[in-house]
Amino acid sequence: MNAVTESKVRMITGPEATNIALDEALAADPYVLVFGEDVADGQGGGIVHGTKGLSDKYGSLRVRSTPISEQAILGAAVGAAIGGMRPVAEIMLMNFLTVGMDQLVNHAAKIRFMSGGQTGVPLTIRTMSGAGGGFGGQHSDMLEAWLAHIPGLKVVVPSDPTELKGLLTACIFDDNPCVVVESTMMAMSGMKSPAPEPGFRIPLGKANVAREGSDVSVIGYGRPIAEAHSVAEQLEGQGISVEVIDLRTIAPLDMKTVLASVAKTKRAVIVHEAVRNFGVGAEIAAHINEELFGELAAPVRRIASKNTPVPYSASLEKAFLLSAADLETAIRSTLERK
Amino acid sequence: MQAGQPTGAVKTGVPVGDPDRAVLIDIYSRASLIRQCCDRFASVIRSGRIAAPYYSPRGQEIVAASMGGALKADDYLITIYRGLHDHLAKGVPLRELWAEYAGRATGSCKGKGGPMHITHPASGVVVTTGIVGSGIPIANGLGWASLVKEDGKVTVTSFGDGASNIGAFHEGLNLASLWKLPVVFLCQNNRYAEHTSYELGTASPTIAGRSSSYSMPGVRVDGNDPVAMWKAFRAAIDRARAGDGPTLIEAMTFRFDGHVFGDAGDYIPKEEYAEAIANDPVPAFRKWLLENDTATEAELAAIESDIADRLTDAVEFALASPYPEDSELRYDVLLEEIEP
């Protein structure tokens, strides 16, 4: 988390971070293309205005709204990438990605391998998701584990607007297909973090030790990183030192940084917003057990959302989502064991 | 030869005339190559020297050969798992093609793609997909890239009649027409989608007719007629290059070897098979070239003999080539090396 106390630092929201990254990329490379449903200015510049002003500035040849046609959007991204472009396609919400999954799974992810390296697909898919806004079962799923399961894709889930800017820029200029999962609640809540310097990018495939600690490692990504920081802050006052690892990139997964942290603290709590079963947390826990089984002071814990569709009713949605209290309880439980 | 019944007219600035002698000989060379390659592949597979899933395009030679004769070398082609004829027509080198079928390191894709994913960008073959209909939306991206780069290239995306029933067809043709993309949608209607006949799977009387839903020209052409096919391609390609947008071509054809090699085709009526085989397109074209004094017997025999020699060389090259090293799994998953 890029928290800041100096009032003169310019603060940006998630959609502003997106806009800055896209604007810079369009200016830097004439072959960067931006497209998706309602992204052009005539259609509002995106549902959360992440693409506002870009079609006016760069023209409709490079920044265009598309029909509601996810297969056509993702297919065009694949083809444009093979044709030498750096397409940045928006799939408005992550659940809509399922409609065009063929292009992502069977083509974008595999074309470099299946062609023996003759063709590459340097595309970026931007999408948005997360529960908490009352959008129910088909507009809120976090499906990053689906994507991370496909060899050939890079998957990033930024934890704040500054991170989003740096990771999105890195994805656009990466020569592999990348998916950036932006957060609906980050956009809706108006969450802000400092605006980075122009050109700021964060290396893909490298986790960030967001807070150093010595008693227990909390490993996560995306929105729960903010909760991890607040829980760590609170526990600090009680003499418990929590290290927070922000994975940033789910695939490739930087287990080196995670294992170094857990080797130090001997305790690990993994946190993600996606449902628990078969999630990214299971993969990380398996790696930790494979590498550090004999050194652990407590079993690896996973904190995640409940294994149900995302419910509508606010009370149920709250019960579904992981909470800071769940995280705190899990951290304490790892410390109770000798 | 007689043209099929067009269901629409492709409007271009300059009417397309008949192909000249050089074009006809070129189409015949490509068609003969496809025909002989199919025959050779069938015999090599039967002998057990290569084990591969093989979706034979036998019977569809003229469609592809006419396309190859009408496109420029650097125009893009996207095709499907039944794509051997398209690959050959576009110029994928025989040695690399055969080595890829044989799964060897010297194959066009280093043995990592196989028959269903032949790729050879130097010939313009940028994607071969095993997913029915998926090449259609991809073609739009290539077409868009050509508009941005102003490189004047045309993209042909080839698919079967079955693909016209998948959603990607609708999404892809709609977007291509909206954006006036330089793309030619080539439907090779071989009357069967896997084992299901056109009539059992498709509600509209023609595929070409579906183009009207997208304000796009659509033509149904006799796929065994090289003159009609070449003219249809030229009109569509000229229209695309001129910036007037896409065209849907429905080439009426037939596959002689069933869905996948070894399929006896029991679901195809005997009379339909017999009629198609009686009209085997490459021998018919050969006969027509001789009867119209377009080519001499000696000339065609020389073309065929050269192809036979090149095929023998390609088969020997493929079978003598090494298999890829296991370490290849580390490469091409991402641009950078990975730990698999």
XYZ file of C-alpha atoms in Angstrom:
678
model
C 0.000 0.000 0.000
C 1.252 3.383 -0.950
C -0.090 5.359 1.995
C 1.029 8.939 2.262
C 0.782 11.673 4.809
C 2.120 14.688 2.944
C -0.848 16.705 1.800
C 0.890 18.236 -1.220
C 1.321 14.882 -2.991
C -1.280 14.490 -5.706
C -3.623 11.606 -4.937
C -5.332 9.508 -7.627
C -8.235 7.071 -7.771
C -8.235 3.687 -9.512
C -9.901 4.963 -12.695
C -7.475 7.906 -12.758
C -4.586 5.458 -12.475
C -5.978 3.505 -15.424
C -6.392 6.684 -17.416
C -2.836 7.860 -16.748
C -1.368 4.490 -17.742
C -3.393 4.339 -20.972
C -2.705 7.972 -21.871
C 1.029 7.490 -21.421
C 1.031 4.270 -23.454
C -1.015 5.755 -26.320
C 1.376 8.720 -26.420
C 4.490 6.538 -26.296
C 3.597 3.943 -28.929
C 1.434 4.562 -32.020
C 0.559 0.857 -32.082
C -1.143 0.866 -28.676
C -4.897 0.419 -29.230
C -7.611 0.834 -26.579
C -11.055 -0.663 -27.034
C -14.025 -2.230 -25.328
C -17.655 -1.595 -24.516
C -18.393 2.127 -24.009
C -14.736 3.157 -23.761
C -14.865 6.052 -26.257
C -15.853 9.556 -25.199
C -19.109 9.465 -27.116
C -20.155 6.617 -24.823
C -18.907 8.212 -21.608
C -15.258 7.150 -21.602
C -15.880 3.907 -19.732
C -18.367 3.010 -16.993
C -16.025 4.343 -14.302
C -14.392 6.844 -16.718
C -11.076 4.999 -16.848
C -10.773 5.794 -20.566
C -12.218 9.314 -20.469
C -10.680 11.753 -22.926
C -8.616 9.170 -24.765
C -10.660 8.807 -27.960
C -10.872 12.591 -28.290
C -7.117 12.853 -27.832
C -5.934 9.891 -29.913
C -8.730 9.432 -32.443
C -11.256 6.743 -33.198
C -8.829 4.611 -35.217
C -6.939 3.773 -32.016
C -9.506 4.215 -29.245
C -12.911 2.754 -29.988
C -16.087 1.510 -28.423
C -17.165 -1.961 -29.459
C -20.485 -3.759 -29.578
C -21.293 -6.047 -26.625
C -19.304 -8.868 -28.204
C -16.711 -10.347 -25.888
C -15.533 -12.971 -28.365
C -15.098 -10.270 -30.995
C -13.268 -7.989 -28.555
C -10.860 -10.657 -27.348
C -10.409 -12.113 -30.845
C -9.608 -8.664 -32.215
C -7.070 -8.243 -29.427
C -5.395 -11.534 -30.369
C -5.326 -10.676 -34.076
C -4.155 -7.107 -33.564
C -1.352 -8.348 -31.315
C -0.214 -10.848 -33.948
C -0.400 -8.005 -36.466
C 2.128 -5.963 -34.480
C -0.120 -3.862 -32.230
C -0.164 -3.580 -28.436
C -3.908 -3.875 -27.924
C -5.435 -3.004 -24.553
C -8.921 -4.486 -24.522
C -11.433 -3.822 -21.805
C -13.795 -6.547 -20.678
C -16.071 -4.419 -18.544
C -16.543 -6.964 -15.739
C -14.661 -10.156 -15.025
C -17.731 -12.391 -15.314
C -18.089 -11.252 -18.929
C -14.670 -12.705 -19.619
C -16.274 -16.133 -19.446
C -18.228 -15.320 -22.620
C -15.007 -14.891 -24.575
C -12.807 -17.324 -22.684
C -11.947 -19.311 -25.831
C -9.908 -16.453 -27.231
C -7.996 -16.010 -23.999
C -7.437 -19.653 -23.074
C -7.097 -21.348 -26.452
C -5.500 -18.558 -28.409
C -3.880 -15.686 -26.491
C -2.270 -17.999 -23.935
C -1.084 -20.676 -26.367
C -0.287 -19.096 -29.702
C 3.355 -18.362 -28.869
C 3.923 -21.960 -27.774
C 1.895 -23.619 -30.525
C 3.705 -21.604 -33.186
C 7.082 -22.537 -31.766
C 7.738 -18.916 -30.873
C 7.078 -17.525 -34.359
C 4.134 -15.417 -33.241
C 3.485 -13.652 -29.955
C 0.449 -11.994 -28.464
C 1.460 -8.828 -26.567
C -2.071 -7.942 -25.515
C -3.464 -6.627 -22.263
C -6.969 -7.347 -21.033
C -8.280 -4.910 -18.432
C -11.229 -6.090 -16.414
C -12.859 -5.232 -13.098
C -14.536 -7.185 -10.339
C -15.055 -7.778 -6.645
C -17.929 -8.032 -4.197
C -19.251 -5.376 -1.846
C -21.245 -3.222 -4.211
C -24.468 -5.212 -4.242
C -24.119 -6.385 -7.811
C -24.867 -10.021 -7.018
C -23.728 -13.280 -8.539
C -22.814 -12.354 -12.121
C -21.001 -9.042 -11.732
C -18.671 -9.667 -8.779
C -16.635 -12.872 -9.115
C -12.884 -12.895 -8.660
C -11.783 -15.515 -11.203
C -8.016 -14.922 -11.207
C -7.307 -18.536 -10.239
C -8.979 -19.682 -13.479
C -6.582 -17.540 -15.464
C -3.496 -18.370 -13.409
C -4.186 -22.044 -14.169
C -3.552 -21.435 -17.872
C 0.148 -21.584 -18.803
C 1.062 -18.620 -20.979
C -0.938 -15.862 -19.289
C 0.284 -13.225 -16.849
C -2.284 -12.186 -14.260
C -2.016 -9.149 -12.017
C -4.323 -7.883 -9.265
C -3.297 -4.422 -8.041
C -3.869 -3.430 -4.414
C -4.205 0.355 -4.784
C -4.291 3.012 -7.552
C -0.522 3.603 -7.530
C 0.050 -0.127 -7.922
C -2.569 -0.248 -10.679
C -0.748 2.424 -12.679
C 2.610 0.692 -12.365
C 1.344 -2.780 -13.117
C -0.888 -1.730 -16.028
C 1.991 0.111 -17.698
C 4.185 -2.961 -17.255
C 1.505 -5.194 -18.792
C 0.948 -2.987 -21.833
C 4.656 -3.067 -22.683
C 5.139 -6.752 -21.816
C 5.375 -9.049 -24.845
C 3.135 -11.698 -23.254
C -0.663 -11.715 -22.862
C -1.568 -10.067 -19.562
C -4.800 -9.712 -17.623
C -5.185 -6.860 -15.151
C -7.980 -7.309 -12.624
C -9.036 -3.888 -11.417
C -11.257 -3.534 -8.383
C -14.860 -2.393 -8.649
C -14.882 -1.347 -5.000
C -11.600 0.517 -5.391
C -13.289 2.571 -8.105
C -16.610 2.954 -6.283
C -15.127 3.810 -2.877
C -12.945 6.549 -4.312
C -9.863 4.982 -2.717
C -6.833 7.149 -3.407
C -3.074 6.731 -3.316
C -0.197 8.908 -4.527
C 0.218 9.625 -8.224
C 3.510 8.115 -9.358
C 6.111 9.744 -11.574
C 5.441 9.552 -15.334
C 6.572 6.247 -16.824
C 6.276 4.459 -13.465
C 6.048 0.717 -13.892
C 6.237 -2.218 -11.526
C 8.087 -5.366 -12.644
C 5.752 -8.306 -13.319
C 6.303 -11.578 -11.504
C 7.834 -9.953 -8.447
C 6.051 -9.731 -5.097
C 6.374 -6.691 -2.850
C 7.238 -6.826 0.832
C 4.694 -4.116 1.597
C 5.342 -4.134 5.342
C 8.213 -5.780 7.150
C 7.542 -7.913 10.200
C 8.994 -10.867 12.076
C 6.218 -12.936 13.686
C 3.865 -13.923 10.884
C 3.648 -13.449 7.110
C 0.364 -12.317 5.589
C 0.414 -13.080 1.871
C -2.250 -11.611 -0.377
C -3.077 -9.374 -3.316
C -5.690 -6.892 -4.406
C -8.151 -5.258 -2.054
C -7.443 -7.353 1.094
C -3.928 -5.864 1.219
C -5.493 -2.706 2.675
C -7.121 -4.826 5.401
C -3.845 -6.624 6.021
C -2.147 -3.288 6.612
C -4.798 -2.096 9.063
C -4.742 -5.387 10.996
C -0.927 -5.326 11.047
C -0.991 -1.759 12.339
C -3.379 -2.677 15.111
C -1.428 -5.797 16.129
C 1.822 -3.867 16.174
C 0.492 -2.034 19.238
C 0.007 -5.398 20.904
C 3.535 -6.551 20.236
C 2.758 -8.730 17.214
C 4.935 -8.017 14.183
C 3.183 -8.826 10.884
C 4.933 -8.930 7.525
C 2.661 -8.149 4.570
C 3.541 -9.576 1.161
C 1.613 -8.062 -1.757
C 1.974 -10.604 -4.553
C 1.056 -8.021 -7.223
C 1.339 -10.718 -9.915
C -0.576 -13.999 -9.463
C 1.055 -15.568 -12.517
C 3.962 -15.894 -12.675
C 3.870 -16.421 -8.913
C 6.886 -15.095 -7.004
C 7.281 -17.907 -4.486
C 10.895 -16.900 -3.849
C 9.815 -13.767 -1.979
C 7.004 -15.634 -0.183
C 9.266 -18.474 0.932
C 11.955 -16.077 2.145
C 9.364 -14.314 4.269
C 7.842 -17.499 5.711
C 11.287 -18.995 6.357
C 11.863 -15.951 8.545
C 8.511 -15.773 10.373
C 7.674 -19.539 10.383
C 3.994 -18.610 10.113
C 1.839 -17.851 7.078
C -1.684 -16.564 6.583
C -2.845 -16.261 2.981
C -5.646 -13.871 2.158
C -7.696 -13.300 -0.983
C -11.110 -12.056 -1.917
C -11.852 -14.934 -4.313
C -13.700 -17.908 -2.857
C -11.539 -20.248 -0.845
C -11.820 -23.601 -2.632
C -9.236 -24.298 -5.351
C -8.032 -20.724 -5.022
C -4.644 -19.048 -5.270
C -4.295 -19.587 -1.508
C -4.275 -23.354 -1.949
C -1.457 -23.120 -4.470
C 0.652 -20.932 -2.186
C -0.045 -23.137 0.847
C 1.047 -26.204 -1.116
C 4.323 -24.538 -2.094
C 4.995 -23.492 1.500
C 4.353 -27.033 2.730
C 6.583 -28.512 0.038
C 9.486 -26.225 0.851
C 9.173 -25.362 4.559
C 7.111 -28.123 6.211
C 9.606 -28.911 8.957
C 10.261 -25.287 9.779
C 6.692 -24.098 10.271
C 5.560 -23.125 13.768
C 1.887 -23.399 12.785
C -0.245 -24.739 9.940
C -0.634 -22.399 6.991
C -3.991 -20.600 7.207
C -6.178 -19.360 4.354
C -8.613 -16.482 4.664
C -10.923 -16.047 1.698
C -14.531 -15.434 0.793
C -17.094 -18.163 1.445
C -17.595 -20.883 -1.119
C -20.910 -19.605 -2.523
C -21.984 -17.409 -5.422
C -21.716 -13.737 -4.468
C -25.023 -12.916 -2.739
C -27.047 -9.754 -3.283
C -28.431 -8.842 0.160
C -25.971 -6.544 1.949
C -26.019 -8.675 5.088
C -25.300 -11.857 3.143
C -22.670 -10.160 1.012
C -20.906 -9.107 4.218
C -21.115 -12.669 5.524
C -19.717 -13.939 2.221
C -16.706 -11.622 2.087
C -13.605 -12.151 4.146
C -13.244 -9.612 6.950
C -10.429 -7.932 8.839
C -11.679 -9.782 11.933
C -11.247 -13.148 10.140
C -7.737 -12.144 9.238
C -6.884 -11.041 12.749
C -8.238 -14.277 14.218
C -6.200 -16.326 11.781
C -3.021 -14.397 12.551
C -3.544 -14.871 16.295
C -4.258 -18.592 15.844
C -0.858 -19.112 14.196
C 0.791 -17.498 17.202
C -1.033 -19.593 19.776
C 0.720 -22.743 18.609
C 4.188 -23.626 19.839
C -16.434 -24.063 -66.257
C -19.650 -22.772 -64.868
C -19.971 -20.337 -62.043
C -22.274 -21.125 -59.153
C -25.331 -19.146 -58.290
C -24.325 -15.894 -56.708
C -26.567 -14.634 -53.932
C -25.147 -11.138 -54.016
C -22.746 -9.033 -56.009
C -19.385 -7.880 -54.752
C -19.113 -4.294 -55.929
C -15.656 -3.100 -56.816
C -14.355 -0.107 -58.715
C -12.981 -2.225 -61.547
C -14.827 -5.309 -62.766
C -12.771 -8.469 -62.430
C -11.977 -10.065 -65.789
C -11.232 -13.716 -66.439
C -7.940 -15.091 -65.155
C -5.204 -15.241 -67.779
C -3.182 -18.319 -68.679
C -0.462 -17.635 -66.115
C -3.041 -17.379 -63.337
C -4.740 -20.609 -64.407
C -1.444 -22.496 -64.521
C -0.557 -21.065 -61.118
C -3.873 -22.243 -59.675
C -3.369 -25.666 -61.221
C 0.120 -25.940 -59.727
C -1.218 -25.141 -56.271
C -4.167 -27.529 -56.693
C -1.948 -30.348 -57.937
C 0.393 -29.814 -54.996
C -2.533 -30.106 -52.579
C -3.897 -33.176 -54.290
C -0.570 -34.973 -54.376
C 0.272 -33.954 -50.827
C -3.055 -35.372 -49.624
C -2.423 -38.636 -51.423
C 1.115 -38.851 -50.104
C 0.031 -38.070 -46.593
C -2.653 -40.778 -46.718
C -0.106 -43.363 -47.845
C 2.475 -42.338 -45.224
C -0.132 -42.450 -42.455
C -1.394 -45.854 -43.627
C 2.165 -47.161 -43.649
C 2.497 -46.110 -40.006
C 5.513 -43.879 -40.625
C 3.698 -40.839 -39.236
C 0.959 -40.991 -36.600
C -1.029 -37.765 -36.578
C -4.620 -36.617 -36.324
C -5.301 -35.805 -39.965
C -8.275 -33.810 -41.209
C -7.947 -34.302 -44.932
C -9.003 -31.509 -47.286
C -9.195 -33.876 -50.286
C -11.921 -32.574 -52.579
C -11.486 -28.937 -51.487
C -8.294 -28.307 -53.498
C -9.651 -25.770 -55.981
C -11.054 -23.469 -53.281
C -7.677 -23.075 -51.637
C -5.640 -23.003 -54.861
C -7.788 -20.185 -56.256
C -7.362 -18.246 -53.028
C -3.593 -18.732 -53.158
C -3.572 -17.482 -56.735
C -5.543 -14.363 -55.848
C -3.722 -13.280 -52.659
C -0.358 -11.577 -52.388
C 2.426 -13.494 -50.664
C 2.347 -11.238 -47.598
C -1.430 -11.148 -47.171
C -2.572 -12.870 -43.999
C -4.340 -16.220 -43.805
C -6.058 -17.725 -40.785
C -7.320 -21.253 -41.202
C -8.515 -24.255 -39.262
C -7.542 -27.818 -38.385
C -8.694 -28.931 -41.860
C -6.159 -26.547 -43.318
C -3.508 -28.489 -45.232
C -4.848 -27.209 -48.566
C -4.881 -23.619 -47.317
C -1.346 -23.906 -45.929
C -0.015 -25.284 -49.207
C -1.916 -22.779 -51.317
C -0.453 -19.917 -49.286
C 3.065 -21.252 -49.661
C 4.064 -22.951 -46.415
C 7.287 -24.822 -47.358
C 6.801 -28.578 -47.734
C 9.729 -29.628 -45.569
C 8.618 -27.554 -42.575
C 5.014 -28.627 -43.042
C 5.787 -32.342 -43.139
C 8.245 -32.128 -40.272
C 5.579 -30.417 -38.161
C 3.067 -33.167 -38.981
C 5.743 -35.671 -37.931
C 6.307 -33.770 -34.648
C 9.947 -32.990 -35.371
C 12.172 -30.161 -34.184
C 12.556 -28.973 -37.779
C 8.810 -28.436 -38.172
C 7.431 -24.977 -38.796
C 6.425 -24.821 -35.108
C 9.349 -26.880 -33.764
C 6.912 -29.762 -33.225
C 5.007 -27.782 -30.585
C 1.882 -27.077 -32.599
C 1.239 -30.002 -34.900
C -1.165 -30.340 -37.848
C -3.932 -28.325 -36.183
C -1.729 -25.300 -35.455
C 0.511 -24.886 -38.495
C 1.992 -21.390 -38.421
C 4.368 -19.835 -40.929
C 4.290 -16.034 -40.832
C 6.712 -15.732 -43.757
C 3.947 -17.240 -45.927
C 1.280 -15.144 -44.213
C -0.122 -18.145 -42.331
C -0.410 -16.521 -38.908
C -2.961 -18.720 -37.134
C -4.323 -22.240 -37.571
C -6.945 -23.018 -34.968
C -8.480 -26.246 -33.739
C -11.479 -24.420 -32.289
C -14.356 -24.125 -34.747
C -15.134 -20.495 -35.620
C -12.375 -18.921 -33.532
C -10.370 -17.630 -36.460
C -13.183 -15.276 -37.428
C -12.781 -12.709 -34.610
C -8.985 -12.964 -34.813
C -9.068 -11.904 -38.462
C -10.669 -8.622 -37.422
C -7.670 -7.775 -35.248
C -5.272 -8.386 -38.122
C -7.468 -6.280 -40.377
C -7.535 -3.488 -37.814
C -3.728 -3.667 -37.477
C -3.455 -3.279 -41.261
C -5.619 -0.139 -41.126
C -3.449 1.337 -38.355
C -0.193 0.447 -40.109
C -1.590 1.284 -43.554
C 0.221 -1.765 -44.913
C -2.462 -2.586 -47.497
C -2.675 -6.211 -46.439
C -5.832 -8.293 -46.678
C -6.685 -11.042 -44.199
C -8.549 -14.158 -45.328
C -10.081 -16.271 -42.588
C -11.140 -19.734 -43.676
C -13.701 -21.883 -41.866
C -16.338 -24.519 -42.539
C -20.109 -24.401 -42.809
C -20.358 -25.687 -39.236
C -18.493 -22.610 -37.969
C -21.249 -20.352 -39.222
C -23.436 -21.659 -36.388
C -21.141 -20.605 -33.592
C -21.525 -17.214 -31.916
C -18.081 -16.022 -32.941
C -19.306 -15.946 -36.573
C -22.035 -13.463 -35.715
C -19.867 -11.309 -33.483
C -17.004 -11.345 -35.960
C -18.935 -10.505 -39.119
C -20.877 -7.778 -37.354
C -17.729 -6.059 -36.098
C -15.885 -6.433 -39.416
C -18.723 -4.737 -41.263
C -19.118 -1.968 -38.667
C -15.416 -1.174 -38.830
C -15.041 -1.765 -42.639
C -12.121 -4.075 -42.068
C -9.997 -5.492 -44.928
C -11.054 -9.078 -44.284
C -12.427 -11.851 -46.505
C -14.548 -14.447 -44.723
C -14.127 -17.716 -46.610
C -16.673 -20.371 -45.722
C -15.687 -23.690 -47.300
C -19.076 -25.362 -47.282
C -18.247 -29.065 -47.528
C -21.818 -29.957 -46.495
C -20.890 -31.684 -43.220
C -20.099 -30.271 -39.786
C -18.192 -33.212 -38.334
C -20.872 -35.920 -38.935
C -23.938 -33.671 -39.160
C -25.232 -32.612 -42.563
C -25.791 -28.991 -43.526
C -29.558 -29.479 -43.534
C -29.601 -30.939 -40.026
C -27.443 -28.205 -38.559
C -28.174 -24.997 -40.413
C -31.534 -23.248 -40.640
C -30.668 -20.798 -43.399
C -30.657 -22.013 -47.021
C -27.184 -20.584 -47.681
C -24.319 -19.259 -45.590
C -23.732 -16.457 -48.097
C -27.263 -15.205 -47.447
C -26.383 -14.540 -43.824
C -24.168 -11.691 -44.998
C -27.226 -9.497 -45.516
C -27.661 -9.408 -41.740
C -24.362 -7.550 -41.568
C -24.815 -5.235 -44.572
C -21.971 -7.148 -46.181
C -21.762 -8.634 -49.684
C -22.047 -12.405 -49.749
C -21.537 -14.754 -52.675
C -22.070 -18.465 -53.095
C -19.610 -19.907 -55.583
C -18.955 -23.358 -57.066
C -15.815 -24.312 -55.186
C -14.778 -26.722 -57.930
C -14.688 -23.907 -60.504
C -11.289 -22.159 -60.442
C -12.419 -19.327 -62.718
C -15.445 -18.484 -60.601
C -13.506 -18.919 -57.361
C -10.598 -16.765 -58.481
C -12.933 -14.011 -59.670
C -14.854 -14.082 -56.394
C -11.614 -13.845 -54.420
C -10.272 -11.049 -56.594
C -13.458 -9.037 -56.189
C -13.470 -9.518 -52.411
C -9.736 -8.839 -52.061
C -9.914 -5.720 -54.253
C -12.858 -4.460 -52.235
C -11.006 -5.051 -48.959
C -7.812 -3.388 -50.200
C -9.785 -0.405 -51.447
C -11.088 0.185 -47.932
C -14.671 -0.794 -48.749
C -14.841 -3.529 -46.131
C -15.304 -7.261 -45.812
C -16.983 -9.897 -47.990
C -18.382 -13.324 -47.168
C -17.592 -16.002 -49.754
C -19.336 -19.361 -49.507
C -17.445 -21.923 -51.573
C -19.523 -25.040 -52.289
C -17.292 -28.072 -51.966
C -17.076 -31.580 -50.507
C -14.634 -33.482 -48.316
C -13.726 -36.912 -49.669
C -12.099 -38.396 -46.575
C -14.722 -37.780 -43.895
C -14.139 -35.699 -40.786
C -10.925 -37.181 -39.470
C -8.759 -39.602 -41.431
C -10.168 -43.100 -40.928
C -13.773 -41.894 -40.750
C -15.670 -44.118 -43.196
C -18.359 -41.485 -43.673
C -21.285 -43.860 -43.062
C -23.504 -40.849 -42.373
C -23.058 -39.599 -45.964
C -25.506 -41.028 -48.556
C -23.708 -43.270 -51.066
C -25.085 -41.330 -54.041
C -23.754 -38.050 -52.663
C -20.292 -39.559 -52.288
C -20.387 -41.088 -55.768
C -21.425 -37.839 -57.393
C -18.678 -35.883 -55.640
C -15.996 -38.381 -56.570
C -17.181 -38.369 -60.182
C -16.544 -34.614 -60.132
C -13.138 -34.836 -58.449
C -12.017 -31.235 -58.958
C -8.305 -31.456 -59.763
C -8.598 -34.037 -62.578
C -11.574 -32.070 -63.930
C -9.541 -28.853 -63.981
C -6.663 -30.652 -65.667
C -8.969 -31.956 -68.370
C -10.413 -28.480 -68.876
C -6.947 -26.902 -69.225
C -6.039 -29.421 -71.937
C -9.363 -29.228 -73.774
C -9.167 -25.440 -73.915
C -5.555 -25.491 -75.081
C -4.534 -23.526 -72.010
C -1.792 -25.994 -71.209
C -0.103 -28.944 -72.887
C 0.127 -32.444 -71.488
C 3.914 -32.140 -71.272
C 3.643 -28.866 -69.363
C 1.238 -30.268 -66.748
C 3.191 -33.516 -66.462
C 6.348 -31.511 -65.732
C 4.563 -29.534 -62.995
C 3.245 -32.745 -61.440
C 6.569 -34.531 -61.619
C 8.349 -31.629 -59.930
C 5.758 -31.679 -57.124
C 6.204 -35.432 -56.682
C 9.963 -34.959 -56.297
C 9.531 -32.146 -53.796
C 7.126 -34.284 -51.777
C 9.558 -37.184 -51.686
C 12.239 -34.810 -50.452
C 9.902 -33.376 -47.774
C 8.874 -36.799 -46.471
C 12.491 -37.932 -46.265
C 13.499 -34.682 -44.571
C 10.704 -34.976 -42.000
C 11.336 -38.605 -41.128
C 15.095 -38.049 -40.841
C 14.675 -35.038 -38.552
C 15.149 -35.251 -34.768
C 12.356 -34.938 -32.237
C 12.422 -31.780 -30.118
C 14.444 -31.825 -26.893
C 12.428 -32.058 -23.653
C 14.023 -28.767 -22.649
C 11.830 -27.091 -25.289
C 9.079 -27.076 -22.638
C 10.980 -24.194 -21.043
C 10.613 -21.997 -24.102
C 7.767 -20.198 -25.860
C 5.273 -20.557 -22.992
C 6.162 -16.941 -22.305
C 8.642 -14.816 -24.215
C 11.080 -15.420 -21.373
C 12.272 -18.899 -20.328
C 10.160 -20.541 -17.614
C 10.563 -23.318 -15.065
C 7.850 -25.735 -16.216
